[in-house]
Tab-separated table of C-alpha atoms in Angstrom:
chain	number	residue	atom	x	y	z
V	1	MET	CA	-28.070	37.205	-37.909
V	2	PRO	CA	-27.869	34.406	-35.310
V	3	GLN	CA	-29.362	35.242	-31.968
V	4	ILE	CA	-28.587	33.490	-28.686
V	5	GLY	CA	-31.422	33.346	-26.209
V	6	PRO	CA	-31.168	33.156	-22.405
V	7	PRO	CA	-30.512	29.806	-20.740
V	8	SER	CA	-33.277	27.707	-19.277
V	9	LEU	CA	-33.924	27.277	-15.551
V	10	SER	CA	-31.546	24.343	-15.346
V	11	GLY	CA	-28.675	26.503	-16.535
V	12	SER	CA	-27.479	23.904	-19.026
V	13	ILE	CA	-29.479	24.639	-22.240
V	14	TRP	CA	-28.916	27.681	-24.449
V	15	THR	CA	-31.174	28.623	-27.366
V	16	LEU	CA	-29.541	29.662	-30.649
V	17	SER	CA	-31.819	31.161	-33.322
V	18	LEU	CA	-30.598	30.689	-36.886
V	19	PRO	CA	-32.194	31.374	-40.272
V	20	PRO	CA	-33.501	28.272	-42.078
V	21	SER	CA	-30.799	28.518	-44.738
V	22	SER	CA	-28.089	28.068	-42.123
V	23	PHE	CA	-29.210	24.556	-41.237
V	24	GLN	CA	-27.984	23.260	-44.599
V	25	SER	CA	-24.403	24.241	-43.781
V	26	LEU	CA	-24.701	22.862	-40.250
V	27	GLY	CA	-25.955	19.526	-41.521
V	28	ALA	CA	-29.117	19.703	-39.451
V	29	GLY	CA	-31.447	19.351	-42.441
V	30	SER	CA	-34.205	21.624	-43.654
V	31	GLY	CA	-36.803	19.973	-41.466
V	32	ALA	CA	-35.748	21.747	-38.264
V	33	PRO	CA	-38.838	23.500	-36.956
V	34	GLY	CA	-38.773	27.243	-36.636
V	35	GLY	CA	-35.042	27.557	-37.190
V	36	ILE	CA	-34.341	26.939	-33.512
V	37	CYS	CA	-31.261	24.994	-32.495
V	38	ARG	CA	-30.668	23.988	-28.886
V	39	LEU	CA	-27.118	23.656	-27.660
V	40	ARG	CA	-26.609	21.676	-24.457
V	41	VAL	CA	-23.752	22.891	-22.292
V	42	ARG	CA	-22.629	20.465	-19.621
V	43	SER	CA	-21.862	22.831	-16.813
V	44	GLY	CA	-23.252	20.764	-13.937
V	45	GLY	CA	-21.054	17.731	-14.686
V	46	GLN	CA	-17.917	19.836	-14.606
V	47	SER	CA	-18.737	21.272	-11.183
V	48	ALA	CA	-19.584	17.821	-9.807
V	49	ARG	CA	-16.307	16.468	-11.119
V	50	THR	CA	-14.406	19.332	-9.520
V	51	GLY	CA	-16.117	18.726	-6.180
V	52	MET	CA	-15.307	15.023	-6.345
V	53	GLU	CA	-11.649	15.728	-7.042
V	54	GLY	CA	-11.537	18.099	-4.087
V	55	LEU	CA	-13.026	15.431	-1.817
V	56	VAL	CA	-10.458	12.906	-3.031
V	57	LEU	CA	-7.592	15.286	-2.271
V	58	LEU	CA	-9.042	16.044	1.167
V	59	ASN	CA	-9.325	12.352	2.065
V	60	ALA	CA	-5.785	11.711	0.894
V	61	LEU	CA	-4.388	14.545	3.003
V	62	ILE	CA	-6.421	13.755	6.151
V	63	THR	CA	-5.439	10.076	6.091
V	64	ARG	CA	-1.731	10.796	5.758
V	65	LEU	CA	-1.969	13.438	8.474
V	66	LEU	CA	-3.454	10.851	10.843
V	67	PHE	CA	-0.589	8.505	10.010
V	68	VAL	CA	1.973	11.189	10.848
V	69	LEU	CA	0.257	12.102	14.148
V	70	HIS	CA	0.135	8.502	15.295
V	71	SER	CA	3.789	8.055	14.390
V	72	LEU	CA	4.556	11.194	16.419
V	73	VAL	CA	2.843	9.725	19.486
V	74	GLY	CA	4.874	6.526	19.123
V	75	VAL	CA	8.179	8.408	18.924
V	76	TRP	CA	7.163	10.520	21.942
V	77	ARG	CA	6.554	7.402	24.022
V	78	VAL	CA	9.957	6.027	23.006
V	79	THR	CA	11.709	9.208	24.179
V	80	VAL	CA	9.760	9.167	27.463
V	81	VAL	CA	10.574	5.524	28.220
V	82	THR	CA	14.211	5.497	27.144
V	83	LYS	CA	14.921	9.100	28.214
V	84	GLU	CA	16.976	9.468	25.051
V	85	PRO	CA	16.241	12.638	23.022
V	86	ARG	CA	18.083	11.189	20.029
V	87	TYR	CA	15.085	8.983	19.251
V	88	TRP	CA	13.273	12.065	18.011
V	89	LEU	CA	15.253	11.434	14.826
V	90	LEU	CA	12.774	8.646	14.087
V	91	LEU	CA	10.427	11.390	12.922
V	92	LEU	CA	12.640	11.722	9.833
V	93	LEU	CA	11.037	8.516	8.548
V	94	ASN	CA	7.903	10.559	7.940
V	95	LEU	CA	9.758	12.451	5.209
V	96	LEU	CA	9.182	9.441	2.975
V	97	LEU	CA	5.454	9.759	3.605
V	98	PHE	CA	5.580	13.480	2.797
V	99	LEU	CA	7.402	12.720	-0.456
V	100	GLU	CA	4.852	10.056	-1.363
V	101	THR	CA	2.018	12.483	-0.613
V	102	ALA	CA	3.483	15.125	-2.908
V	103	LEU	CA	4.018	12.659	-5.752
V	104	THR	CA	0.539	11.162	-5.357
V	105	LEU	CA	-1.161	14.558	-5.374
V	106	LYS	CA	0.814	15.662	-8.415
V	107	PHE	CA	0.698	12.601	-10.659
V	108	LYS	CA	-2.321	10.627	-9.386
V	109	ARG	CA	-4.565	13.472	-8.150
V	110	GLY	CA	-4.749	11.742	-4.775
V	111	ARG	CA	-5.919	8.419	-6.226
V	112	GLY	CA	-4.521	5.075	-5.136
V	113	TYR	CA	-2.131	2.840	-7.022
V	114	LYS	CA	-2.669	-0.533	-8.628
V	115	TRP	CA	-2.448	-3.568	-6.305
V	116	PHE	CA	-0.388	-1.696	-3.682
V	117	SER	CA	-0.766	1.197	-1.224
V	118	PRO	CA	2.512	3.100	-0.738
V	119	ALA	CA	0.969	5.316	1.970
V	120	ILE	CA	0.205	2.347	4.240
V	121	PHE	CA	3.608	0.795	3.554
V	122	LEU	CA	5.424	4.021	4.498
V	123	TYR	CA	3.216	4.329	7.579
V	124	LEU	CA	4.427	0.881	8.617
V	125	ILE	CA	8.017	2.026	8.152
V	126	SER	CA	7.431	5.074	10.383
V	127	ILE	CA	5.613	3.370	13.287
V	128	VAL	CA	7.058	-0.164	13.494
V	129	PRO	CA	10.535	0.924	14.794
V	130	SER	CA	8.892	2.765	17.698
V	131	LEU	CA	6.909	-0.320	18.694
V	132	TRP	CA	10.038	-2.459	18.461
V	133	LEU	CA	11.891	-0.129	20.812
V	134	LEU	CA	9.020	-0.098	23.284
V	135	GLU	CA	8.739	-3.895	23.337
V	136	THR	CA	12.479	-4.595	23.584
V	137	HIS	CA	13.328	-1.950	26.163
V	138	HIS	CA	14.539	-3.836	29.239
V	139	GLU	CA	13.723	-1.030	31.678
V	140	THR	CA	10.070	-0.782	30.708
V	141	GLN	CA	8.199	-0.056	33.906
V	142	ASN	CA	5.917	-2.747	35.145
V	143	CYS	CA	2.360	-2.148	36.113
V	144	ILE	CA	1.977	-1.433	39.790
V	145	SER	CA	-0.138	-3.601	42.025
V	146	GLN	CA	-3.871	-3.428	41.817
V	147	SER	CA	-4.338	-1.766	45.224
V	148	GLU	CA	-1.742	0.908	44.534
V	149	GLY	CA	-3.187	1.427	41.107
V	150	MET	CA	-6.687	1.894	42.486
V	151	SER	CA	-5.514	4.411	45.087
V	152	GLN	CA	-3.449	6.308	42.526
V	153	ASN	CA	-6.323	6.351	40.031
V	154	THR	CA	-8.689	7.545	42.786
V	155	SER	CA	-6.401	10.406	43.798
V	156	SER	CA	-5.852	11.400	40.187
V	157	LYS	CA	-9.583	11.304	39.574
V	158	GLN	CA	-10.230	13.515	42.631
V	159	ASP	CA	-7.593	16.020	41.483
V	160	PHE	CA	-9.116	16.052	38.021
V	161	ASN	CA	-12.629	16.585	39.395
V	162	GLN	CA	-11.464	19.392	41.694
V	163	THR	CA	-9.742	21.118	38.797
V	164	LEU	CA	-12.882	20.726	36.681
V	165	ILE	CA	-15.090	22.258	39.408
V	166	SER	CA	-12.753	25.195	39.908
V	167	SER	CA	-12.633	25.823	36.160
V	168	GLU	CA	-16.424	25.845	35.976
V	169	GLN	CA	-16.555	28.448	38.776
V	170	SER	CA	-13.983	30.843	37.354
V	171	HIS	CA	-14.199	30.115	33.598
V	172	GLY	CA	-10.667	31.434	33.149
V	173	ARG	CA	-8.106	30.487	30.538
V	174	GLY	CA	-5.598	29.562	33.225
V	175	ASP	CA	-7.986	26.997	34.648
V	176	LEU	CA	-8.326	25.335	31.260
V	177	ILE	CA	-4.555	25.104	31.054
V	178	GLU	CA	-4.455	23.638	34.541
V	179	MET	CA	-7.088	21.057	33.633
V	180	ALA	CA	-5.112	20.088	30.550
V	181	ARG	CA	-1.968	19.759	32.686
V	182	VAL	CA	-3.727	17.430	35.120
V	183	PHE	CA	-5.025	15.360	32.238
V	184	VAL	CA	-1.522	15.037	30.768
V	185	ASN	CA	-0.128	14.081	34.157
V	186	LYS	CA	-2.769	11.395	34.457
V	187	LEU	CA	-1.720	10.013	31.098
V	188	SER	CA	1.922	10.114	32.179
V	189	THR	CA	1.202	8.001	35.256
V	190	THR	CA	-0.463	5.331	33.141
V	191	CYS	CA	1.305	1.996	33.139
V	192	GLU	CA	3.807	1.685	30.298
V	193	LYS	CA	2.450	-1.736	29.428
V	194	SER	CA	-0.963	-0.178	28.886
V	195	TRP	CA	0.614	2.519	26.720
V	196	THR	CA	2.303	-0.067	24.502
V	197	LEU	CA	-0.859	-2.136	24.217
V	198	GLY	CA	-2.814	1.003	23.358
V	199	LEU	CA	-0.337	1.844	20.605
V	200	HIS	CA	-0.717	-1.662	19.190
V	201	GLN	CA	-4.498	-1.354	19.203
V	202	THR	CA	-4.610	2.117	17.675
V	203	PHE	CA	-2.002	1.046	15.120
V	204	LEU	CA	-4.266	-1.704	13.784
V	205	LEU	CA	-7.302	0.570	13.883
V	206	MET	CA	-5.405	3.219	11.927
V	207	LEU	CA	-4.547	0.651	9.254
V	208	ILE	CA	-8.199	-0.268	8.781
V	209	ILE	CA	-9.628	3.258	8.979
V	210	GLY	CA	-6.814	4.671	6.862
V	211	ARG	CA	-7.367	2.065	4.143
V	212	TRP	CA	-11.053	2.960	4.213
V	213	LEU	CA	-10.436	6.703	3.897
V	214	LEU	CA	-7.727	6.485	1.269
V	215	PRO	CA	-9.073	7.091	-2.259
V	216	ILE	CA	-9.357	3.850	-4.175
V	217	GLY	CA	-7.450	3.266	-7.383
V	218	GLY	CA	-8.828	2.370	-10.771
V	219	THR	CA	-8.376	-1.389	-10.394
V	220	ILE	CA	-10.412	-1.962	-7.210
V	221	THR	CA	-14.140	-1.407	-6.819
V	222	ARG	CA	-16.021	-0.359	-3.706
V	223	ASP	CA	-17.402	-3.864	-3.365
V	224	GLN	CA	-13.876	-5.265	-3.353
V	225	LEU	CA	-12.765	-2.560	-0.904
V	226	SER	CA	-15.510	-3.522	1.568
V	227	GLU	CA	-14.472	-7.169	1.276
V	228	LEU	CA	-10.854	-6.189	1.859
V	229	LEU	CA	-11.744	-4.158	4.971
V	230	LEU	CA	-13.691	-7.073	6.434
V	231	MET	CA	-10.649	-9.274	5.900
V	232	PHE	CA	-8.462	-6.658	7.608
V	233	VAL	CA	-10.712	-6.602	10.691
V	234	GLY	CA	-10.342	-10.346	11.232
V	235	THR	CA	-6.637	-10.223	10.468
V	236	ALA	CA	-6.043	-7.368	12.915
V	237	ALA	CA	-7.828	-9.248	15.714
V	238	ASP	CA	-5.625	-12.315	15.172
V	239	ILE	CA	-2.432	-10.233	15.095
V	240	LEU	CA	-3.345	-8.366	18.285
V	241	GLU	CA	-4.146	-11.611	20.052
V	242	PHE	CA	-0.809	-13.055	18.907
V	243	THR	CA	1.300	-10.205	20.285
V	244	SER	CA	-0.607	-9.708	23.537
V	245	GLU	CA	-0.699	-13.441	24.279
V	246	THR	CA	2.920	-14.357	23.499
V	247	LEU	CA	4.659	-11.221	24.775
V	248	GLY	CA	2.625	-11.309	27.985
V	249	GLU	CA	4.432	-14.427	29.244
V	250	LYS	CA	7.210	-13.841	31.769
V	251	ASN	CA	9.356	-16.629	30.322
V	252	VAL	CA	9.158	-14.945	26.950
V	253	ARG	CA	10.016	-11.514	28.342
V	254	ASN	CA	13.162	-12.860	29.967
V	255	ASN	CA	14.456	-14.139	26.611
V	256	PRO	CA	15.449	-11.242	24.293
V	257	THR	CA	16.025	-13.583	21.342
V	258	LEU	CA	12.516	-14.967	21.629
V	259	VAL	CA	11.068	-11.457	21.902
V	260	CYS	CA	12.867	-10.452	18.704
V	261	ALA	CA	11.570	-13.587	16.947
V	262	ILE	CA	7.994	-12.750	17.951
V	263	LEU	CA	8.376	-9.141	16.826
V	264	PHE	CA	9.887	-10.267	13.526
V	265	THR	CA	6.906	-12.565	12.915
V	266	TRP	CA	4.561	-9.723	13.845
V	267	THR	CA	6.336	-7.340	11.441
V	268	TRP	CA	6.202	-9.941	8.672
V	269	SER	CA	2.445	-10.326	9.140
V	270	MET	CA	1.995	-6.567	8.737
V	271	LEU	CA	3.166	-6.699	5.121
V	272	GLN	CA	-0.237	-7.954	3.986
V	273	PHE	CA	-1.973	-4.653	4.735
V	274	PRO	CA	-0.515	-2.607	1.826
V	275	LEU	CA	-1.565	-5.316	-0.657
V	276	ASP	CA	-4.880	-5.412	-2.512
V	277	LEU	CA	-4.253	-8.670	-4.365
V	278	ALA	CA	-6.532	-10.899	-2.293
V	279	VAL	CA	-9.748	-9.366	-3.688
V	280	GLN	CA	-8.866	-8.382	-7.265
V	281	GLN	CA	-10.111	-10.765	-9.912
V	282	VAL	CA	-8.243	-10.898	-13.212
V	283	ALA	CA	-10.285	-11.079	-16.426
V	284	CYS	CA	-9.172	-14.203	-18.269
V	285	PRO	CA	-9.181	-14.016	-22.091
V	286	ALA	CA	-10.625	-16.854	-24.118
V	287	SER	CA	-7.184	-17.920	-25.360
V	288	VAL	CA	-6.040	-18.881	-21.842
V	289	THR	CA	-7.796	-22.249	-22.043
V	290	ALA	CA	-5.653	-23.315	-24.989
V	291	ARG	CA	-2.429	-22.583	-23.081
V	292	GLY	CA	-2.915	-25.391	-20.609
V	293	PHE	CA	-3.659	-26.039	-16.976
V	294	ARG	CA	-1.168	-23.664	-15.399
V	295	SER	CA	-2.260	-20.558	-17.306
V	296	LEU	CA	-5.949	-21.207	-16.703
V	297	PHE	CA	-5.427	-22.007	-13.014
V	298	PHE	CA	-3.419	-18.884	-12.168
V	299	CYS	CA	-5.693	-16.652	-14.229
V	300	GLN	CA	-9.044	-17.953	-13.021
V	301	TYR	CA	-8.227	-18.176	-9.304
V	302	SER	CA	-5.603	-15.460	-8.846
V	303	ALA	CA	-7.400	-13.771	-5.929
V	304	ASP	CA	-7.999	-17.086	-4.149
V	305	LEU	CA	-4.359	-18.072	-4.584
V	306	TRP	CA	-3.169	-14.787	-3.115
V	307	ASN	CA	-5.533	-15.231	-0.181
V	308	ILE	CA	-4.243	-18.757	0.439
V	309	GLY	CA	-0.629	-17.644	0.096
V	310	ILE	CA	-1.058	-14.743	2.512
V	311	SER	CA	-2.679	-16.963	5.124
V	312	VAL	CA	-0.185	-19.833	4.842
V	313	PHE	CA	3.072	-17.928	4.399
V	314	ILE	CA	2.447	-14.545	6.086
V	315	GLN	CA	0.000	-14.999	8.946
V	316	ASP	CA	-1.381	-18.357	10.112
V	317	GLY	CA	1.616	-20.440	9.021
V	318	PRO	CA	4.284	-18.364	10.844
V	319	PHE	CA	1.993	-17.947	13.865
V	320	LEU	CA	1.529	-21.721	14.070
V	321	VAL	CA	5.272	-22.412	13.825
V	322	LEU	CA	6.125	-19.883	16.533
V	323	ARG	CA	3.423	-21.137	18.887
V	324	LEU	CA	4.626	-24.715	18.436
V	325	ILE	CA	8.181	-23.618	19.248
V	326	LEU	CA	6.946	-21.904	22.408
V	327	MET	CA	5.068	-25.003	23.556
V	328	THR	CA	7.641	-27.668	22.633
V	329	TYR	CA	11.047	-26.038	23.111
V	330	PHE	CA	10.437	-23.283	25.657
V	331	LYS	CA	7.722	-25.207	27.560
V	332	VAL	CA	5.341	-22.232	27.520
V	333	ILE	CA	1.934	-23.884	27.680
V	334	ASN	CA	-1.384	-22.331	28.620
V	335	GLN	CA	-4.974	-22.754	27.571
V	336	MET	CA	-5.147	-19.805	25.173
V	337	LEU	CA	-1.850	-20.668	23.499
V	338	VAL	CA	-3.032	-24.204	22.769
V	339	PHE	CA	-6.387	-22.968	21.498
V	340	PHE	CA	-4.908	-20.484	19.020
V	341	ALA	CA	-2.303	-23.006	17.888
V	342	VAL	CA	-5.118	-25.412	17.009
V	343	LYS	CA	-6.966	-22.559	15.319
V	344	ASN	CA	-3.930	-21.703	13.156
V	345	PHE	CA	-3.506	-25.366	12.261
V	346	LEU	CA	-7.133	-25.675	11.166
V	347	VAL	CA	-6.917	-22.509	9.055
V	348	VAL	CA	-3.783	-23.747	7.269
V	349	VAL	CA	-5.312	-27.180	6.628
V	350	LEU	CA	-8.556	-25.676	5.322
V	351	HIS	CA	-6.655	-23.386	2.955
V	352	LEU	CA	-4.644	-26.318	1.615
V	353	TYR	CA	-7.889	-28.266	1.190
V	354	ARG	CA	-9.340	-25.353	-0.766
V	355	LEU	CA	-6.238	-25.317	-2.956
V	356	VAL	CA	-6.768	-28.982	-3.806
V	357	VAL	CA	-10.430	-28.287	-4.595
V	358	LEU	CA	-9.483	-25.471	-6.968
V	359	VAL	CA	-6.956	-27.690	-8.744
V	360	MET	CA	-9.540	-30.434	-9.222
V	361	ASP	CA	-12.081	-27.885	-10.472
V	362	VAL	CA	-9.727	-26.571	-13.160
V	363	ARG	CA	-8.783	-30.086	-14.285
V	364	ALA	CA	-12.440	-31.062	-14.525
V	365	SER	CA	-13.239	-27.970	-16.583
V	366	LEU	CA	-10.383	-28.740	-18.985
V	367	GLN	CA	-11.474	-32.351	-19.403
V	368	SER	CA	-15.081	-31.379	-20.058
V	369	GLN	CA	-14.133	-29.113	-22.978
V	370	PRO	CA	-14.119	-30.640	-26.484
V	371	GLU	CA	-10.697	-31.298	-27.919
V	372	VAL	CA	-9.671	-29.137	-30.864
V	373	PRO	CA	-7.421	-30.625	-33.582
V	374	ARG	CA	-3.920	-29.275	-33.764
V	375	GLY	CA	-4.348	-28.148	-37.309
V	376	GLY	CA	-6.956	-25.671	-36.196
V	377	HIS	CA	-10.732	-25.523	-36.265
V	378	SER	CA	-12.680	-27.670	-38.652
V	379	SER	CA	-13.453	-26.093	-41.988
V	380	PRO	CA	-17.038	-25.052	-42.539
V	381	ALA	CA	-16.953	-26.698	-45.989
V	382	GLU	CA	-16.484	-30.193	-44.534
V	383	PRO	CA	-19.704	-32.216	-44.451
V	384	VAL	CA	-21.120	-33.370	-41.175
V	385	VAL	CA	-21.396	-37.124	-41.140
V	386	SER	CA	-23.644	-38.723	-38.593
V	387	GLY	CA	-24.686	-42.252	-37.938
V	388	VAL	CA	-21.374	-43.824	-38.995
V	389	SER	CA	-19.302	-45.669	-36.481
V	390	PRO	CA	-15.567	-44.999	-36.213
V	391	GLU	CA	-14.834	-48.730	-36.844
V	392	ALA	CA	-16.460	-48.472	-40.254
V	393	TRP	CA	-14.229	-45.582	-41.250
V	394	GLU	CA	-11.098	-47.304	-39.948
V	395	SER	CA	-11.750	-50.387	-42.055
V	396	GLY	CA	-10.084	-50.337	-45.425
V	397	SER	CA	-13.233	-51.021	-47.442
V	398	LYS	CA	-15.796	-48.326	-47.634
V	399	GLU	CA	-17.952	-49.950	-50.329
V	400	GLY	CA	-21.555	-50.386	-49.558
V	401	LEU	CA	-21.291	-47.937	-46.754
V	402	ALA	CA	-24.536	-46.058	-46.430
V	403	ILE	CA	-24.113	-42.479	-45.298
V	404	PRO	CA	-27.362	-41.014	-44.057
V	405	LEU	CA	-27.919	-37.463	-45.130
V	406	ARG	CA	-29.666	-35.049	-42.842
V	407	ALA	CA	-31.163	-31.847	-44.124
V	408	SER	CA	-30.199	-28.757	-42.176
V	409	PRO	CA	-32.078	-25.491	-42.439
V	410	VAL	CA	-30.274	-22.757	-44.284
V	411	THR	CA	-30.499	-19.336	-42.761
V	412	SER	CA	-29.911	-16.041	-44.380
V	413	ASP	CA	-26.569	-15.722	-42.653
V	414	ASP	CA	-25.312	-19.061	-44.022
V	415	SER	CA	-26.562	-18.693	-47.586
V	416	TYR	CA	-23.854	-16.300	-48.630
V	417	ALA	CA	-20.274	-16.746	-47.559
V	418	THR	CA	-18.561	-13.662	-46.291
V	419	PRO	CA	-14.970	-13.086	-47.426
């Protein structure tokens, strides 16, 4: 009778004792020593896989929860500034994010999608309207003067310190509530301009950190993800500089149409964050070369083309056009505006220069390849003729034409033709 022994210390190997005659039916052969058969059970891999799936689900849930909380803060600031409770309805936009979370957890097990991140796109939909309302609100309170601000900050700091000392002496729950109330009041007295700038800053940070925490899909590697995050850091710095520099001008603030144009350009530049196309290389098959220049060019340099297109048509190009309009038509000229306009111009020119270099590279690679006859590849039965000039073959008379024969070694692979 077969006997199963106890597992080894690793917990993954079981010993099964069988009579020698049983090995014939199992196909193990009669040479198995001692009639012992070891069966390897992969129990550790299953537990590791389960733990990895749990971590993926946790990251997916935490990231989307952070998106919802930040959107909640933005809607709260809109209701405080406008004093309109109806703007709480903006929280209904987060229902799309909840629906996407449920579908992703059910069908993708928390993993990302190919070339696109719906979670980041829906986060943009939930937070961008709040920032629009904060920037276009005409009764947004201005920052108070520096002296008044210093005195108010000093008094608030003294009240906060006194509350902290009293809470340390009594250690009561009521004192903790009082300290929290003073802290909230201090936040409420913060300049609205600082609140809006803080929301812009945390918004861009949430995009970068959220893209980092979101589980990656099957088409992007960790190396490509790190490259994408580095690109996002530079992009976020340029976008923040664009909004803070242009919207900070008084002449711009007094023109609602110009403010809407700047916010539209800012919103348009945000559409690059859900995309993963700028770092994903496409594997080109060998048959692409025969299809011509266009197929080889778009296949070989797809990631570079997306990067150039995003910079020219989504970020640096629109930023350059808007800055030129500010300087030429609205006469808004300062040192930083001129500097960043020149910077955008140089980036656009360098990307166009790189596009020309890529085109020349593909054309050179196509010209360097040997031409293949239209009828197909040359037959292996045709003899190889060397040492004869093409003029001799083109002439009508081939008499007296000496064809030098060159012996070629015959290998074992070439001696017999395979059908």
